[in-house]
Amino acid sequence: MALSIEQLKTAVRGELIQPTDAAYDAARKVYNGMIDKRPKLIVRCVDVADVMAALRYGRENGMLTAVRGGGHNGAGLGTCDGGLVIDLSRMKGVHVDPAAGTVRVAAGCVWGDVDHATHAFGMATPSGFISSTGVAGLTLGGGIGYLTRRYGLTIDNLLSVDMVLADGRFVTANAKENQDLFWAVRGGGGNFGVVTSFQFRLHPVSTVQFGPTFWPLEQAADVLKSYRKFILTASEEVNGFFAFLVVPPAPMFPESLHMKTVCAIVWCGTEPAEETEKATRPMRSVGKPLLDAVGPAPFPAVQSTFDGLFVPGLQWYWRADNFTELSDTAIAKHVEHGSKLPTMLSTMHLYPVNGAAQRVGRNDTAYSFREALFAEVIVGIDPDPANAGKITDWCKNYYDALHPYSAGGAYVNFMMDEGQERVQASFRDNYERLAAIKKKYDPTNFFRVNQNIKPGA
Ligand SMILES: Cc1cc2nc3c(=O)[nH]c(=O)nc-3n(C[C@H](O)[C@H](O)[C@H](O)COP(=O)(O)OP(=O)(O)OC[C@H]3O[C@@H](n4cnc5c(N)ncnc54)[C@H](O)[C@@H]3O)c2cc1C
């Protein structure tokens, strides 16, 4: 007989939250304010035993089941309508092994939790650009951030995972055990089971050289033309992502720039100041910058710089693509659409994904686009739901204009719910192998609230 809700209540130490509970409305919210889903049951797990019980309940009662880590997924894939949410956000815990240079992270952590713990030992592992993003979702999709060019994607530093599979088994996957599963979770998302803990390799990263260079929009085409060349040979210790942005009215920026749309490169160098200065100078000397403010900062502060701007609950619509090159025509289209940011928080980022990330083969992990030079993300953001249409239209138009010049697929973590073709285009020749592994570990497609890989024939 299927596990009943009463049996589930006695089986878990965490919370069960249902639509009639006072905590329900807060518990069902995810990061993206555009997502308004109403699950039937949210289980806030505190340990692996809770995950096993919740998963068993979902399976035996035939419930659509979503898994939630940090809740940051743009498409809202950490929740669902009418089903079960296995919410891992209370599963915290970061254990640093300084001698081994590794860190073990529980699945409910966000990157700020990890940075805080590893910084005390003068170390870090590659993650993203914002500290409030979930470790779980970001890692399972790949992980692009400030340390990508130097130390690779987050998955290139993943050593091992513990998981609960669809049939309830608990397994470890790493280079020696369940190697097929380990290959698949490095980019294949939450398709294969609930990961309950991650182990990462650490690197000596402590104080970094951080800050932006801003240029006026009139110089954007020249800046992009120089940037596409610069990034090909730039020292790997340097990361600099290109952006169109509106300068926020924050005291750290001169008032004359407040609310001005500019193009920018946001720098992060991991070597001492003189070396970063030398490595970035050729690019920072292009044209006439409006502001050039690179200086030392502790890595956790860098990771949380944008947290106060991009708070939970904003309307959020994004589209993405990978690019192996930026033609003059693509640059002209970037300038055209990037100059028309519809709201203060809307932005376009071009993240460089070369350097160490390109030294891993396209079939070595599920993440396929190893030859890409840039991961582009176009994001419409605003606090006001009345502007949802405006930011979405701008984002789609920008995306449509650039897509013909792309490599054809995207980083899955920057996608909305865009359908099966788009998922396949993003995994390319890795898709078939992923589908075979899916069939082995999740033949009924129990884990389908994700960028879904269908079990192979
Ligand atoms: C403000 C913001 C900044 C971002 N910055 C970056 C960035 O710098 N670099 C980058 O690479 N990405 C970035 N992202 C994208 C981010 O990687 C994805 O949104 C990712 O899905 C978030 O993971 P999460 O755990 O927070 O999300 P959730 O919504 O909780 O989950 C996302 C997906 O992962 C699955 N999942 C979550 N936890 C588990 C688990 N333990 N086991 C199995 N499946 C699981 C879910 O089922 C769902 O399909 C950013 C997103 C936002 C909103």
Coordinates of C-alpha atoms and ligand atoms in Angstrom, one line a residue:
M1 CA 0.0 0.0 0.0
A2 CA 1.2 3.5 -0.8
L3 CA 2.7 5.5 2.0
S4 CA 0.0 7.7 3.6
I5 CA 0.4 11.4 4.6
E6 CA 0.2 10.3 8.3
Q7 CA 3.0 7.8 7.8
L8 CA 5.0 10.5 6.0
K9 CA 4.5 12.9 8.9
T10 CA 6.0 10.4 11.3
A11 CA 8.8 9.5 8.9
V12 CA 10.3 12.9 8.5
R13 CA 12.0 15.3 10.9
G14 CA 11.5 18.3 8.7
E15 CA 8.3 20.1 7.9
L16 CA 5.3 19.1 5.8
I17 CA 3.5 22.2 4.4
Q18 CA 0.1 22.0 2.7
P19 CA -2.1 24.6 1.1
T20 CA -4.1 25.2 4.3
D21 CA -1.0 25.9 6.4
A22 CA -0.1 29.5 7.3
A23 CA 3.5 28.9 6.1
Y24 CA 2.2 27.7 2.6
D25 CA 2.3 31.0 0.7
A26 CA 5.9 31.9 1.8
A27 CA 7.0 28.3 1.3
R28 CA 5.8 28.0 -2.3
K29 CA 7.5 31.1 -3.5
V30 CA 10.6 30.7 -5.6
Y31 CA 13.2 33.4 -6.6
N32 CA 11.5 34.4 -9.9
G33 CA 8.4 36.5 -9.0
M34 CA 6.8 35.5 -12.3
I35 CA 6.5 31.9 -11.2
D36 CA 3.2 31.4 -9.2
K37 CA 2.8 27.6 -8.7
R38 CA 0.7 25.8 -6.1
P39 CA 2.1 22.5 -5.1
K40 CA -0.1 20.1 -3.1
L41 CA 2.6 19.3 -0.6
I42 CA 6.0 20.8 0.2
V43 CA 8.4 18.6 2.3
R44 CA 11.2 20.6 3.8
C45 CA 13.8 17.9 4.4
V46 CA 16.5 18.1 7.0
D47 CA 18.4 15.0 6.1
V48 CA 18.8 12.2 3.6
A49 CA 16.3 10.1 5.5
D50 CA 13.7 12.8 4.9
V51 CA 14.5 12.9 1.2
M52 CA 14.1 9.1 1.0
A53 CA 10.7 9.3 2.7
A54 CA 9.4 12.2 0.7
L55 CA 10.6 10.6 -2.6
R56 CA 8.9 7.3 -1.6
Y57 CA 5.7 9.2 -0.9
G58 CA 5.8 11.0 -4.2
R59 CA 6.5 7.8 -6.1
E60 CA 3.9 5.6 -4.4
N61 CA 1.2 8.2 -4.7
G62 CA 2.0 9.0 -8.4
M63 CA 2.7 12.6 -7.7
L64 CA 4.4 15.0 -10.1
T65 CA 7.6 15.8 -8.0
A66 CA 9.9 18.8 -8.1
V67 CA 13.2 19.1 -6.3
R68 CA 14.2 22.4 -4.9
G69 CA 17.7 23.5 -4.0
G70 CA 18.2 27.3 -3.9
G71 CA 14.9 28.0 -5.8
H72 CA 16.7 30.3 -8.3
N73 CA 15.8 28.5 -11.5
G74 CA 14.5 31.1 -13.9
A75 CA 11.9 28.8 -15.3
G76 CA 10.8 27.8 -11.8
L77 CA 11.8 24.2 -12.2
G78 CA 12.2 23.9 -8.4
T79 CA 8.5 23.8 -7.9
C80 CA 5.3 22.5 -9.6
D81 CA 1.5 22.8 -9.7
G82 CA -0.5 20.2 -7.8
G83 CA 2.4 18.0 -7.0
L84 CA 5.1 17.4 -4.4
V85 CA 8.1 19.7 -3.8
I86 CA 11.1 18.1 -2.1
D87 CA 12.6 21.2 -0.6
L88 CA 16.2 20.8 0.4
S89 CA 16.8 24.4 1.6
R90 CA 17.1 23.3 5.2
M91 CA 19.8 20.8 4.5
K92 CA 22.8 23.0 5.3
G93 CA 26.3 22.1 6.2
V94 CA 29.7 22.8 4.7
H95 CA 32.8 20.8 5.7
V96 CA 36.2 22.0 4.5
D97 CA 39.1 19.6 4.4
P98 CA 42.0 22.0 4.1
A99 CA 44.6 19.3 4.0
A100 CA 42.9 17.5 1.1
G101 CA 41.9 20.8 -0.5
T102 CA 38.2 19.7 -0.8
V103 CA 34.9 20.7 0.5
R104 CA 31.7 18.7 1.2
V105 CA 28.5 20.7 0.8
A106 CA 24.9 19.7 1.8
A107 CA 22.4 20.1 -1.0
G108 CA 20.4 23.0 0.6
C109 CA 23.4 25.3 0.6
V110 CA 23.6 28.5 -1.5
W111 CA 27.0 29.6 -2.8
G112 CA 27.3 32.2 0.0
D113 CA 27.4 29.4 2.5
V114 CA 30.3 27.7 0.7
D115 CA 32.3 30.9 0.1
H116 CA 32.0 31.9 3.8
A117 CA 33.3 28.5 4.9
T118 CA 36.1 28.1 2.4
H119 CA 37.4 31.7 2.6
A120 CA 38.4 31.1 6.2
F121 CA 41.0 28.7 4.7
G122 CA 42.0 31.0 1.8
M123 CA 40.3 28.8 -0.7
A124 CA 37.3 28.7 -3.1
T125 CA 35.8 26.5 -5.7
P126 CA 34.4 27.9 -9.0
S127 CA 30.7 28.8 -8.7
G128 CA 28.7 31.7 -10.2
F129 CA 28.4 35.5 -10.0
I130 CA 25.8 35.7 -7.2
S131 CA 26.0 34.3 -3.7
S132 CA 22.3 33.5 -3.2
T133 CA 22.1 30.9 -6.0
G134 CA 21.7 27.3 -5.0
V135 CA 24.7 25.0 -5.1
A136 CA 22.6 22.1 -6.3
G137 CA 20.9 23.5 -9.4
L138 CA 23.9 25.6 -10.5
T139 CA 26.3 22.6 -10.2
L140 CA 24.1 20.1 -11.9
G141 CA 23.7 22.3 -14.9
G142 CA 27.4 23.2 -15.2
G143 CA 28.3 26.3 -13.3
I144 CA 29.7 29.4 -15.0
G145 CA 31.3 32.1 -12.8
Y146 CA 34.3 34.3 -12.0
L147 CA 36.7 31.4 -11.8
T148 CA 35.7 29.6 -15.0
R149 CA 38.6 30.7 -17.1
R150 CA 41.2 29.8 -14.5
Y151 CA 39.7 26.7 -12.9
G152 CA 36.9 25.5 -15.2
L153 CA 33.2 25.1 -14.7
T154 CA 31.8 24.1 -11.3
I155 CA 31.4 20.5 -12.6
D156 CA 35.0 20.4 -13.6
N157 CA 35.8 20.7 -9.9
L158 CA 33.1 18.2 -8.7
L159 CA 34.7 15.1 -7.2
S160 CA 31.7 13.2 -5.9
V161 CA 28.0 13.3 -5.2
D162 CA 25.6 11.3 -3.0
M163 CA 22.2 10.7 -4.4
V164 CA 18.8 9.2 -3.8
L165 CA 17.6 7.5 -7.0
A166 CA 14.0 7.3 -8.2
D167 CA 13.7 3.7 -6.8
G168 CA 14.8 5.0 -3.4
R169 CA 18.4 3.6 -3.5
F170 CA 21.1 5.8 -2.0
V171 CA 24.3 5.8 -4.1
T172 CA 27.6 7.6 -4.5
A173 CA 28.8 8.7 -7.9
N174 CA 32.3 9.7 -8.7
A175 CA 35.3 8.8 -10.9
K176 CA 35.3 5.2 -9.5
E177 CA 31.7 4.5 -8.5
N178 CA 28.7 4.7 -10.8
Q179 CA 30.8 6.5 -13.4
D180 CA 27.9 6.8 -15.9
L181 CA 25.8 8.6 -13.4
F182 CA 28.8 10.9 -12.4
W183 CA 29.2 11.7 -16.1
A184 CA 25.5 12.5 -16.4
V185 CA 25.1 14.8 -13.4
R186 CA 28.0 17.0 -14.6
G187 CA 25.7 19.1 -16.8
G188 CA 22.6 16.9 -17.1
G189 CA 20.7 18.7 -14.4
G190 CA 18.3 17.1 -11.9
N191 CA 17.3 14.3 -14.2
F192 CA 18.8 11.4 -12.5
G193 CA 18.0 11.6 -8.8
V194 CA 18.1 13.9 -5.8
V195 CA 21.7 14.8 -5.0
T196 CA 22.0 15.2 -1.2
S197 CA 25.6 16.2 -1.0
F198 CA 28.5 17.4 -3.3
Q199 CA 32.2 17.2 -2.9
F200 CA 34.3 19.8 -4.7
R201 CA 38.0 20.5 -5.2
L202 CA 39.3 23.8 -3.8
H203 CA 41.8 26.3 -5.1
P204 CA 43.9 29.0 -3.4
V205 CA 41.6 32.0 -4.0
S206 CA 41.3 34.6 -1.3
T207 CA 41.7 38.3 -2.2
V208 CA 40.9 39.0 -5.8
Q209 CA 41.1 42.1 -8.0
F210 CA 37.6 43.2 -8.7
G211 CA 35.5 46.0 -10.3
P212 CA 34.1 47.3 -13.5
T213 CA 35.1 49.4 -16.4
F214 CA 32.2 51.4 -17.9
W215 CA 32.1 52.9 -21.4
P216 CA 29.5 55.0 -23.0
L217 CA 27.1 53.2 -25.4
E218 CA 28.6 55.1 -28.4
Q219 CA 31.8 53.1 -27.8
A220 CA 30.0 49.7 -27.3
A221 CA 30.8 48.4 -30.8
D222 CA 34.5 49.2 -30.5
V223 CA 34.6 47.7 -27.0
L224 CA 33.0 44.5 -28.2
K225 CA 35.4 44.2 -31.2
S226 CA 38.4 44.6 -28.9
Y227 CA 36.9 42.3 -26.3
R228 CA 36.3 39.4 -28.7
K229 CA 40.0 39.5 -29.6
F230 CA 41.3 40.3 -26.1
I231 CA 39.5 37.3 -24.4
L232 CA 41.1 34.8 -26.8
T233 CA 44.6 35.4 -25.4
A234 CA 44.0 37.0 -22.0
S235 CA 45.7 35.5 -19.1
E236 CA 43.5 32.8 -17.5
E237 CA 43.9 34.4 -14.1
V238 CA 41.6 37.1 -15.4
N239 CA 37.9 36.9 -15.9
G240 CA 35.9 39.8 -17.3
F241 CA 32.4 39.5 -18.5
F242 CA 30.8 42.0 -20.8
A243 CA 27.5 43.6 -20.0
F244 CA 25.0 46.2 -21.0
L245 CA 23.6 47.7 -17.8
V246 CA 22.0 50.7 -16.2
V247 CA 24.3 52.1 -13.6
P248 CA 22.3 51.8 -10.3
P249 CA 22.0 54.9 -8.1
A250 CA 24.4 53.5 -5.5
P251 CA 26.9 55.6 -3.6
M252 CA 29.8 53.5 -5.0
F253 CA 29.2 55.1 -8.5
P254 CA 29.5 58.8 -9.4
E255 CA 26.2 60.5 -9.4
S256 CA 26.8 61.6 -13.0
L257 CA 26.5 58.0 -14.1
H258 CA 23.4 57.1 -12.1
M259 CA 20.7 55.5 -14.3
K260 CA 22.8 55.8 -17.4
T261 CA 22.9 52.8 -19.8
V262 CA 26.5 51.8 -20.4
C263 CA 28.5 48.9 -21.6
A264 CA 30.8 47.4 -19.1
I265 CA 33.3 44.7 -18.4
V266 CA 33.2 43.4 -14.8
W267 CA 36.7 42.1 -13.9
C268 CA 37.9 39.5 -11.4
G269 CA 41.6 38.6 -11.3
T270 CA 43.0 36.0 -9.0
E271 CA 46.6 37.1 -9.0
P272 CA 48.1 40.1 -7.1
A273 CA 47.1 43.6 -8.2
E274 CA 50.1 44.3 -10.5
E275 CA 49.6 41.2 -12.5
T276 CA 45.8 41.7 -13.0
E277 CA 46.6 45.3 -13.9
K278 CA 49.1 44.2 -16.6
A279 CA 46.7 41.5 -17.9
T280 CA 43.7 43.7 -18.1
R281 CA 45.3 47.0 -19.2
P282 CA 45.1 46.5 -23.0
M283 CA 41.3 46.1 -22.7
R284 CA 40.8 48.8 -20.0
S285 CA 42.7 51.3 -22.3
V286 CA 40.2 50.8 -25.2
G287 CA 38.4 54.1 -26.0
K288 CA 37.6 56.5 -23.2
P289 CA 36.1 54.7 -20.2
L290 CA 33.6 56.5 -18.0
L291 CA 34.8 54.7 -15.0
D292 CA 37.6 52.2 -14.3
A293 CA 37.5 50.9 -10.7
V294 CA 39.3 47.7 -10.2
G295 CA 40.7 47.0 -6.7
P296 CA 41.3 44.3 -4.1
A297 CA 38.3 42.6 -2.5
P298 CA 37.7 39.4 -0.5
F299 CA 36.2 36.7 -2.8
P300 CA 33.0 36.2 -0.8
A301 CA 32.4 40.0 -1.0
V302 CA 32.8 39.8 -4.8
Q303 CA 30.4 36.9 -5.0
S304 CA 27.7 38.9 -3.0
T305 CA 28.2 42.3 -4.7
F306 CA 25.0 41.9 -6.8
D307 CA 22.9 40.2 -4.1
G308 CA 21.3 43.5 -2.9
L309 CA 20.4 44.4 -6.5
F310 CA 19.0 41.1 -7.6
V311 CA 16.8 40.3 -4.6
P312 CA 14.3 37.4 -4.6
G313 CA 10.8 38.0 -5.9
L314 CA 11.6 40.2 -8.9
Q315 CA 9.9 39.5 -12.3
W316 CA 12.6 37.7 -14.3
Y317 CA 12.6 36.5 -17.9
W318 CA 15.7 35.3 -19.6
R319 CA 17.0 33.7 -22.8
A320 CA 20.4 32.4 -23.6
D321 CA 22.7 31.0 -26.3
N322 CA 26.3 29.9 -26.7
F323 CA 28.6 31.6 -29.1
T324 CA 31.9 30.4 -30.6
E325 CA 32.5 33.8 -32.3
L326 CA 31.1 37.3 -32.4
S327 CA 30.7 38.6 -36.0
D328 CA 30.5 42.3 -36.8
T329 CA 26.9 41.8 -37.6
A330 CA 26.2 40.1 -34.2
I331 CA 28.0 43.0 -32.5
A332 CA 25.8 45.6 -34.3
K333 CA 22.7 43.7 -33.2
H334 CA 24.0 43.6 -29.6
V335 CA 24.5 47.3 -29.7
E336 CA 21.0 47.9 -31.1
H337 CA 19.2 45.8 -28.5
G338 CA 21.6 46.3 -25.6
S339 CA 21.1 50.1 -25.9
K340 CA 17.4 49.6 -25.2
L341 CA 17.4 48.0 -21.8
P342 CA 13.7 48.2 -20.8
T343 CA 14.2 48.7 -17.0
M344 CA 17.0 49.5 -14.6
L345 CA 17.7 45.9 -13.6
S346 CA 17.5 44.4 -17.1
T347 CA 20.8 43.4 -18.6
M348 CA 22.8 41.3 -21.1
H349 CA 25.9 39.4 -20.0
L350 CA 28.4 37.7 -22.2
Y351 CA 30.4 35.3 -19.9
P352 CA 33.7 34.1 -21.2
V353 CA 33.8 30.3 -21.1
N354 CA 37.3 29.6 -22.5
G355 CA 40.5 28.9 -20.7
A356 CA 40.4 25.9 -18.3
A357 CA 36.7 25.2 -19.2
Q358 CA 37.8 24.5 -22.8
R359 CA 40.4 21.9 -21.7
V360 CA 37.6 19.4 -20.9
G361 CA 36.3 17.6 -24.0
R362 CA 32.7 18.0 -25.2
N363 CA 32.0 14.4 -24.4
D364 CA 33.9 14.2 -21.1
T365 CA 30.9 15.5 -19.2
A366 CA 27.3 16.0 -20.1
Y367 CA 27.9 19.7 -20.6
S368 CA 28.4 19.9 -24.3
F369 CA 29.5 23.3 -25.5
R370 CA 33.2 23.2 -24.6
E371 CA 34.2 25.0 -27.8
A372 CA 32.0 28.0 -27.0
L373 CA 33.8 31.3 -26.3
F374 CA 30.8 33.0 -24.7
A375 CA 27.7 32.0 -22.8
E376 CA 25.2 34.8 -23.5
V377 CA 22.3 35.6 -21.2
I378 CA 19.7 38.3 -21.9
V379 CA 17.7 39.1 -18.8
G380 CA 14.6 41.2 -18.4
I381 CA 14.1 42.1 -14.7
D382 CA 11.8 44.4 -12.8
P383 CA 10.0 44.5 -9.4
D384 CA 6.7 45.4 -11.0
P385 CA 4.5 42.6 -12.3
A386 CA 2.9 45.2 -14.6
N387 CA 6.2 45.3 -16.5
A388 CA 6.3 41.5 -17.1
G389 CA 5.2 41.9 -20.7
K390 CA 7.6 44.7 -21.4
I391 CA 10.7 42.8 -20.1
T392 CA 9.7 39.6 -21.8
D393 CA 9.1 41.2 -25.2
W394 CA 12.5 43.0 -25.1
C395 CA 14.2 39.8 -24.0
K396 CA 12.6 37.7 -26.8
N397 CA 13.3 40.3 -29.5
Y398 CA 17.0 40.6 -28.4
Y399 CA 17.3 36.8 -28.3
D400 CA 15.7 36.4 -31.8
A401 CA 18.1 38.9 -33.3
L402 CA 21.2 37.2 -31.9
H403 CA 20.1 33.5 -32.1
P404 CA 21.0 33.1 -35.8
Y405 CA 24.6 33.9 -35.0
S406 CA 24.8 31.5 -32.0
A407 CA 26.3 28.0 -31.9
G408 CA 22.7 26.7 -31.7
G409 CA 22.2 25.7 -28.1
A410 CA 22.4 27.2 -24.6
Y411 CA 23.6 26.7 -21.1
V412 CA 20.6 24.8 -19.6
N413 CA 20.7 26.8 -16.4
F414 CA 20.0 30.1 -18.3
M415 CA 17.0 28.7 -20.2
M416 CA 13.3 29.1 -19.6
D417 CA 11.0 26.2 -20.2
E418 CA 11.6 26.2 -23.9
G419 CA 10.7 22.6 -25.0
Q420 CA 12.4 19.4 -25.9
E421 CA 14.1 20.6 -29.1
R422 CA 16.0 23.3 -27.2
V423 CA 17.1 20.8 -24.6
Q424 CA 18.4 18.5 -27.3
A425 CA 20.1 21.3 -29.0
S426 CA 21.9 22.2 -25.8
F427 CA 23.2 18.6 -25.1
R428 CA 23.8 17.8 -28.8
D429 CA 25.6 14.5 -29.3
N430 CA 25.6 13.9 -25.5
Y431 CA 21.8 13.6 -25.5
E432 CA 21.6 10.0 -26.6
R433 CA 24.0 8.8 -23.9
L434 CA 22.1 10.9 -21.3
A435 CA 18.8 9.3 -22.5
A436 CA 20.3 5.8 -22.0
I437 CA 21.6 6.7 -18.5
K438 CA 18.2 8.2 -17.7
K439 CA 16.5 4.9 -18.8
K440 CA 18.8 3.0 -16.5
Y441 CA 18.3 5.2 -13.4
D442 CA 14.9 6.8 -13.9
P443 CA 13.0 4.7 -16.5
T444 CA 9.6 6.2 -15.6
N445 CA 10.9 9.8 -15.9
F446 CA 9.9 10.4 -12.3
F447 CA 12.3 13.4 -12.3
R448 CA 10.8 15.4 -15.0
V449 CA 10.4 18.9 -13.6
N450 CA 13.7 20.0 -15.1
Q451 CA 15.3 20.6 -18.5
N452 CA 14.1 17.1 -19.3
I453 CA 15.9 14.2 -20.8
K454 CA 13.5 11.5 -21.8
P455 CA 14.4 7.9 -21.0
G456 CA 16.0 6.4 -24.1
A457 CA 14.1 3.9 -26.3
Ligands
LIG1 C1 20.1 35.8 -9.8 C2 20.6 34.6 -10.5 C3 22.0 34.5 -10.7 C4 22.5 33.4 -11.3 N1 23.8 33.3 -11.6 C5 24.4 32.2 -12.2 C6 25.8 32.2 -12.4 O1 26.5 33.1 -12.1 N2 26.3 31.1 -12.9 C7 25.5 30.0 -13.3 O2 26.0 29.0 -13.8 N3 24.2 30.1 -13.1 C8 23.6 31.1 -12.6 N4 22.3 31.2 -12.4 C9 21.4 30.1 -12.9 C10 21.3 29.0 -11.9 O3 22.4 28.2 -12.1 C11 20.1 28.2 -12.2 O4 19.0 29.1 -12.0 C12 20.0 27.0 -11.2 O5 18.9 26.2 -11.7 C13 19.7 27.5 -9.8 O6 19.9 26.4 -8.9 P1 19.0 26.4 -7.6 O7 19.4 25.2 -6.8 O8 19.0 27.7 -7.0 O9 17.5 26.2 -8.3 P2 16.2 25.4 -8.0 O10 15.2 26.2 -8.7 O11 16.1 25.0 -6.6 O12 16.5 24.1 -8.9 C14 16.8 24.2 -10.3 C15 16.8 22.8 -11.0 O13 17.8 21.9 -10.3 C16 17.1 20.8 -9.8 N5 17.7 20.5 -8.5 C17 17.9 21.4 -7.5 N6 18.4 20.8 -6.4 C18 18.6 19.5 -6.8 C19 19.2 18.4 -6.1 N7 19.7 18.5 -4.9 N8 19.2 17.2 -6.8 C20 18.7 17.1 -8.0 N9 18.1 18.1 -8.7 C21 18.1 19.3 -8.1 C22 15.7 21.1 -9.7 O14 14.8 20.0 -9.8 C23 15.5 22.1 -10.9 O15 15.3 21.4 -12.1 C24 21.7 32.3 -11.7 C25 20.3 32.4 -11.5 C26 19.8 33.5 -10.9 C27 18.3 33.6 -10.6

